[in-house]
Amino acid sequence: MDKPADHPRVLTGKIGVLLVNLGTPDAPDESSVRRYLAEFLSDRRVVEIPQIIWQPILRGLVLRTRPRKSAHAYSQVWTDEGSPLAANTAAQARALQARLGDAAIVRHAMRYQKPAMAAELDRLLAEGCERILVAPLYPHYSGATTASALDAVADWIKSRRRLPALRTLPPYHDDPATIAALHRDLSAQIAALDFSPELLVLSFHGMPERTLRLGDPYHCHCQKNARLLGEAFARSHPGLKLATSFQSRFGRAKWLEPATDDVIKAQAENGIRRMVIAAPGFSSDCLETIEELGIRGREDFEAAGGTHFAALTCLNAGEIGMELLETLVRGELAGWI
């Protein structure tokens, strides 16, 4: 039916995809890092200490001391396009849009800071998306990552009148396409090195150990991912040893072990001289992969006696990574496109 002359213009009939990553400061300076950490560390999914206890610690100690150290770390990896995470996630969204063409509208957002999830969901709705796939780019489920992103979607739902049909991307740590993509990509990077590594360390982001005891499947997802990758490398690189570890410890609580920095030092002290390290839990290179593993990891390894070290890159927006992301997204869009 023809609309009345004064009817507002409403776009309809489109499919949307929102890629979601963790977040990043706007700039590598103390004030920007402080804003980011204040939001990130105030999320009850991230820090599960009662807020009446945690907020005085956060405001009185953490946000007074940590931003300077973190800002220095960010300054070592910052690019003309912003932080590596911001640049890589934006590149992934552009590349996925090119692959999907007119079948869907692709946007990206960050759980913390900008571009904000609510704003990008509003944008997709305004562009006529009546069906939206929200795709957290976390291969392994964790309450602090995947569930937190879905919390933000739920908050958006509660505050909007007009809503689309929604789907979410499930964990994909053990998807055969994931294992094949990681194996292909890491193998190609190893082949391009000017040395033959003795050991490949698979480093996953750490979590407090209590999250495992409370039923979070993250640790199990990481271990299964590492086991499947190990089986693939055992067939293709039979002489290459593998180790699994967890990085980025924070605070005094006991975290998942073994810790990546301890593994790097111990392996060098035990005679390993040629090491490569990869972070299969990260879809995009970021501060944790470039500075923590690539810079500090190398320093720790060489100080302990290692001679050859390489931090392998994440899948990012490379051909192999985008083939995987397109496969995952098209699978979840089945019946919509």
XYZ file of C-alpha atoms in Angstrom:
337
model
C 0.000 0.000 0.000
C 1.109 3.560 -0.672
C 2.311 5.366 2.417
C 0.743 8.672 3.492
C 2.649 11.682 2.223
C 3.791 12.587 5.728
C 4.966 9.046 6.634
C 8.578 9.026 7.869
C 11.094 7.210 5.678
C 11.843 3.775 7.129
C 14.341 1.385 5.565
C 13.551 -2.325 5.815
C 14.475 -5.751 4.484
C 18.234 -5.713 5.147
C 20.499 -8.181 6.980
C 23.173 -6.895 9.349
C 26.365 -8.352 10.801
C 28.047 -6.730 13.793
C 31.593 -7.894 14.536
C 32.437 -7.287 18.192
C 35.843 -7.121 19.835
C 36.928 -6.185 23.337
C 37.928 -2.527 23.161
C 40.788 -0.089 23.159
C 41.723 3.381 24.407
C 41.235 6.289 21.999
C 44.892 7.291 22.306
C 48.110 6.008 23.927
C 47.998 8.515 26.783
C 47.154 8.228 30.484
C 43.760 9.917 30.375
C 42.511 7.785 27.468
C 43.796 4.585 29.061
C 42.215 5.579 32.380
C 38.791 6.030 30.725
C 39.115 2.671 29.014
C 40.236 0.816 32.134
C 37.517 2.478 34.242
C 34.842 1.069 31.935
C 36.503 -2.293 31.369
C 37.337 -3.008 34.999
C 33.920 -1.830 36.227
C 32.218 -4.618 34.274
C 30.947 -7.147 36.820
C 31.632 -9.919 34.324
C 35.322 -8.960 34.235
C 35.909 -8.374 37.935
C 33.572 -10.437 40.080
C 34.538 -8.877 43.410
C 31.530 -7.138 45.056
C 31.469 -3.550 43.816
C 31.381 -2.082 47.325
C 34.812 -3.645 47.843
C 36.200 -3.349 44.303
C 35.323 0.228 43.339
C 37.410 1.892 46.113
C 40.372 -0.312 45.056
C 39.807 0.498 41.388
C 39.400 4.255 41.897
C 41.897 4.659 44.718
C 44.725 2.442 43.490
C 44.400 0.796 40.073
C 43.341 3.871 38.103
C 46.041 5.925 39.796
C 48.921 3.601 38.929
C 48.117 1.314 35.979
C 47.255 3.903 33.250
C 50.818 5.233 33.055
C 52.310 1.776 32.571
C 49.628 0.756 30.074
C 49.931 4.022 28.140
C 53.656 3.384 27.696
C 52.903 -0.116 26.405
C 50.285 1.217 23.972
C 52.707 3.873 22.717
C 55.060 1.095 21.594
C 52.462 -0.494 19.304
C 50.252 2.443 18.221
C 49.662 2.903 14.492
C 48.460 5.711 12.226
C 45.034 4.019 12.304
C 44.949 3.863 16.091
C 45.589 0.840 18.251
C 46.339 -2.441 16.458
C 43.058 -3.904 17.722
C 41.064 -0.983 16.334
C 42.841 -1.081 12.979
C 42.647 -4.863 12.597
C 38.983 -5.149 13.581
C 38.009 -2.359 11.184
C 39.968 -4.109 8.431
C 38.160 -7.375 9.159
C 34.789 -5.631 8.850
C 35.768 -4.057 5.522
C 37.056 -7.360 4.165
C 33.953 -9.259 5.283
C 31.738 -6.625 3.667
C 33.579 -7.133 0.394
C 33.085 -10.894 0.652
C 29.376 -10.709 1.496
C 28.617 -7.961 -1.005
C 24.963 -6.890 -1.018
C 23.865 -9.896 1.040
C 24.453 -8.084 4.350
C 25.617 -4.820 5.893
C 28.732 -5.326 8.023
C 29.742 -3.077 10.899
C 32.124 -3.485 13.825
C 31.992 -2.367 17.445
C 33.906 -2.603 20.706
C 32.483 -3.820 23.987
C 34.274 -0.965 25.738
C 34.800 2.542 24.339
C 34.332 3.251 20.634
C 32.710 2.390 18.295
C 30.062 1.538 20.889
C 27.877 -1.512 20.396
C 24.597 0.343 21.019
C 25.468 3.035 18.483
C 26.394 0.493 15.809
C 23.258 -1.579 16.433
C 21.222 1.627 16.074
C 23.055 2.352 12.851
C 22.269 -1.082 11.409
C 18.612 -0.679 12.393
C 18.461 2.743 10.742
C 19.942 1.230 7.578
C 17.016 -1.165 7.375
C 18.435 -4.266 9.056
C 15.518 -6.301 10.344
C 17.771 -9.278 11.070
C 21.169 -8.879 12.738
C 23.922 -11.372 13.554
C 26.044 -10.232 16.507
C 29.435 -11.926 16.156
C 31.783 -11.675 19.163
C 35.247 -12.421 17.784
C 36.189 -14.717 20.660
C 36.853 -18.338 19.621
C 36.587 -19.491 23.246
C 33.558 -18.677 25.394
C 34.099 -16.804 28.640
C 31.729 -14.949 30.889
C 34.174 -12.032 30.814
C 34.171 -11.774 27.008
C 31.320 -13.420 25.102
C 28.760 -13.096 27.903
C 29.742 -9.487 28.532
C 29.191 -8.656 24.857
C 25.761 -10.271 25.049
C 25.031 -8.242 28.198
C 25.569 -5.118 26.105
C 23.143 -6.449 23.481
C 20.600 -7.165 26.224
C 20.965 -3.621 27.596
C 20.368 -2.274 24.090
C 17.283 -4.470 23.686
C 15.809 -3.212 26.963
C 16.179 0.423 25.928
C 14.817 0.281 22.357
C 11.258 0.134 21.073
C 11.863 -1.216 17.570
C 13.991 -4.355 17.509
C 15.352 -6.683 14.827
C 15.504 -10.468 14.903
C 18.847 -11.363 16.477
C 21.330 -14.212 16.242
C 24.732 -14.573 17.907
C 27.915 -16.322 16.805
C 28.708 -19.251 19.137
C 32.234 -20.220 20.246
C 34.267 -21.687 17.403
C 37.405 -22.974 19.130
C 36.887 -26.546 17.932
C 35.282 -25.886 14.569
C 37.230 -27.862 11.945
C 37.453 -24.687 9.849
C 39.086 -22.880 12.785
C 41.687 -25.585 13.366
C 42.450 -25.814 9.648
C 42.814 -22.021 9.317
C 45.087 -21.685 12.347
C 47.214 -24.642 11.268
C 47.566 -23.298 7.725
C 48.386 -19.783 8.820
C 50.834 -20.670 11.598
C 52.550 -23.241 9.390
C 53.070 -20.649 6.670
C 54.531 -18.184 9.167
C 56.881 -20.815 10.580
C 58.026 -21.767 7.082
C 58.892 -18.127 6.370
C 61.222 -17.807 9.384
C 64.993 -17.788 9.022
C 65.274 -20.453 11.721
C 63.650 -23.781 12.535
C 61.856 -23.589 15.906
C 62.141 -26.319 18.510
C 59.021 -25.228 20.406
C 55.670 -23.612 19.605
C 53.968 -22.018 22.616
C 50.208 -21.520 22.348
C 49.409 -18.629 24.672
C 45.809 -17.915 25.671
C 44.575 -14.945 27.661
C 44.459 -15.767 31.345
C 41.460 -15.842 33.655
C 41.211 -16.171 37.434
C 41.274 -19.860 38.343
C 38.044 -19.471 40.325
C 36.133 -18.939 37.067
C 36.944 -22.545 36.131
C 35.690 -23.777 39.507
C 32.483 -21.769 39.040
C 31.736 -23.490 35.730
C 33.111 -21.156 33.076
C 34.065 -23.356 30.075
C 36.869 -21.050 28.926
C 39.756 -23.183 30.238
C 38.281 -26.318 28.642
C 37.779 -24.517 25.320
C 41.416 -23.368 25.329
C 42.721 -26.820 26.166
C 40.631 -28.462 23.439
C 41.760 -25.851 20.925
C 45.388 -26.500 21.873
C 44.933 -30.276 21.692
C 43.388 -30.138 18.221
C 46.096 -27.794 16.976
C 48.721 -30.044 18.545
C 47.331 -33.050 16.675
C 47.498 -31.119 13.400
C 51.095 -30.032 14.012
C 52.099 -33.550 15.087
C 51.192 -34.686 11.576
C 52.808 -31.800 9.702
C 55.741 -30.933 12.013
C 56.605 -34.139 13.923
C 59.768 -32.684 15.452
C 58.117 -29.535 16.804
C 57.268 -29.511 20.531
C 54.147 -27.678 21.758
C 53.346 -26.017 25.076
C 50.157 -24.324 26.299
C 50.112 -21.329 28.627
C 48.024 -18.384 29.867
C 49.119 -14.755 29.779
C 48.170 -11.343 31.189
C 47.859 -12.067 34.900
C 46.320 -9.209 36.887
C 45.961 -8.768 40.637
C 46.764 -11.144 43.482
C 44.253 -13.912 42.825
C 45.438 -17.279 41.508
C 45.092 -17.404 37.699
C 45.017 -20.239 35.205
C 48.436 -21.856 34.830
C 51.062 -22.253 33.586
C 51.753 -18.557 33.088
C 53.183 -17.634 29.695
C 56.071 -15.573 31.057
C 57.066 -18.438 33.366
C 56.912 -20.937 30.493
C 59.073 -18.743 28.247
C 61.765 -18.383 30.911
C 61.661 -22.014 32.014
C 61.918 -23.374 28.476
C 64.964 -21.236 27.747
C 66.567 -22.229 31.044
C 65.935 -25.889 30.161
C 67.806 -25.592 26.880
C 65.277 -24.479 24.285
C 67.055 -21.981 22.048
C 64.563 -21.498 19.199
C 60.982 -20.645 20.102
C 57.876 -19.334 18.370
C 54.753 -18.202 20.196
C 51.190 -17.826 18.918
C 47.952 -16.548 20.446
C 45.076 -18.565 18.927
C 42.552 -17.038 21.303
C 42.912 -13.605 19.697
C 41.221 -12.941 16.354
C 43.208 -9.713 15.915
C 46.661 -8.620 16.961
C 46.549 -6.202 19.873
C 48.557 -4.947 22.833
C 48.644 -8.416 24.405
C 50.065 -10.116 21.328
C 52.420 -7.428 20.037
C 53.797 -5.866 23.223
C 53.304 -8.579 25.840
C 54.337 -11.538 23.681
C 56.361 -9.964 20.905
C 58.387 -7.461 22.929
C 58.415 -8.604 26.556
C 58.278 -12.271 25.597
C 61.380 -11.895 23.460
C 63.203 -10.028 26.239
C 62.367 -12.763 28.760
C 63.437 -15.538 26.370
C 66.739 -13.975 25.416
C 67.548 -13.020 29.010
C 67.089 -16.688 29.980
C 69.428 -17.926 27.242
C 67.243 -18.242 24.144
C 68.728 -17.207 20.801
C 65.890 -17.254 18.224
C 62.371 -16.030 18.964
C 59.325 -15.046 16.917
C 55.827 -13.981 17.938
C 53.510 -15.169 15.159
C 50.696 -12.880 14.070
C 46.984 -13.525 14.542
C 44.693 -14.265 11.611
C 43.678 -10.583 11.398
C 42.255 -9.611 7.982
C 44.547 -11.923 6.012
C 43.189 -14.226 3.349
C 43.133 -17.313 5.576
C 41.522 -15.453 8.455
C 38.865 -13.908 6.270
C 38.043 -17.248 4.655
C 37.395 -18.560 8.163
C 35.335 -15.547 9.247
C 33.225 -15.672 6.103
C 32.612 -19.403 6.616
C 31.549 -18.873 10.230
C 29.313 -15.907 9.450
C 27.647 -17.498 6.431
C 26.938 -20.559 8.554
C 25.098 -18.467 11.135
C 23.258 -16.476 8.443
C 21.843 -19.679 6.885
C 18.214 -19.146 6.033
C 18.658 -15.383 6.064
C 20.875 -15.046 2.997
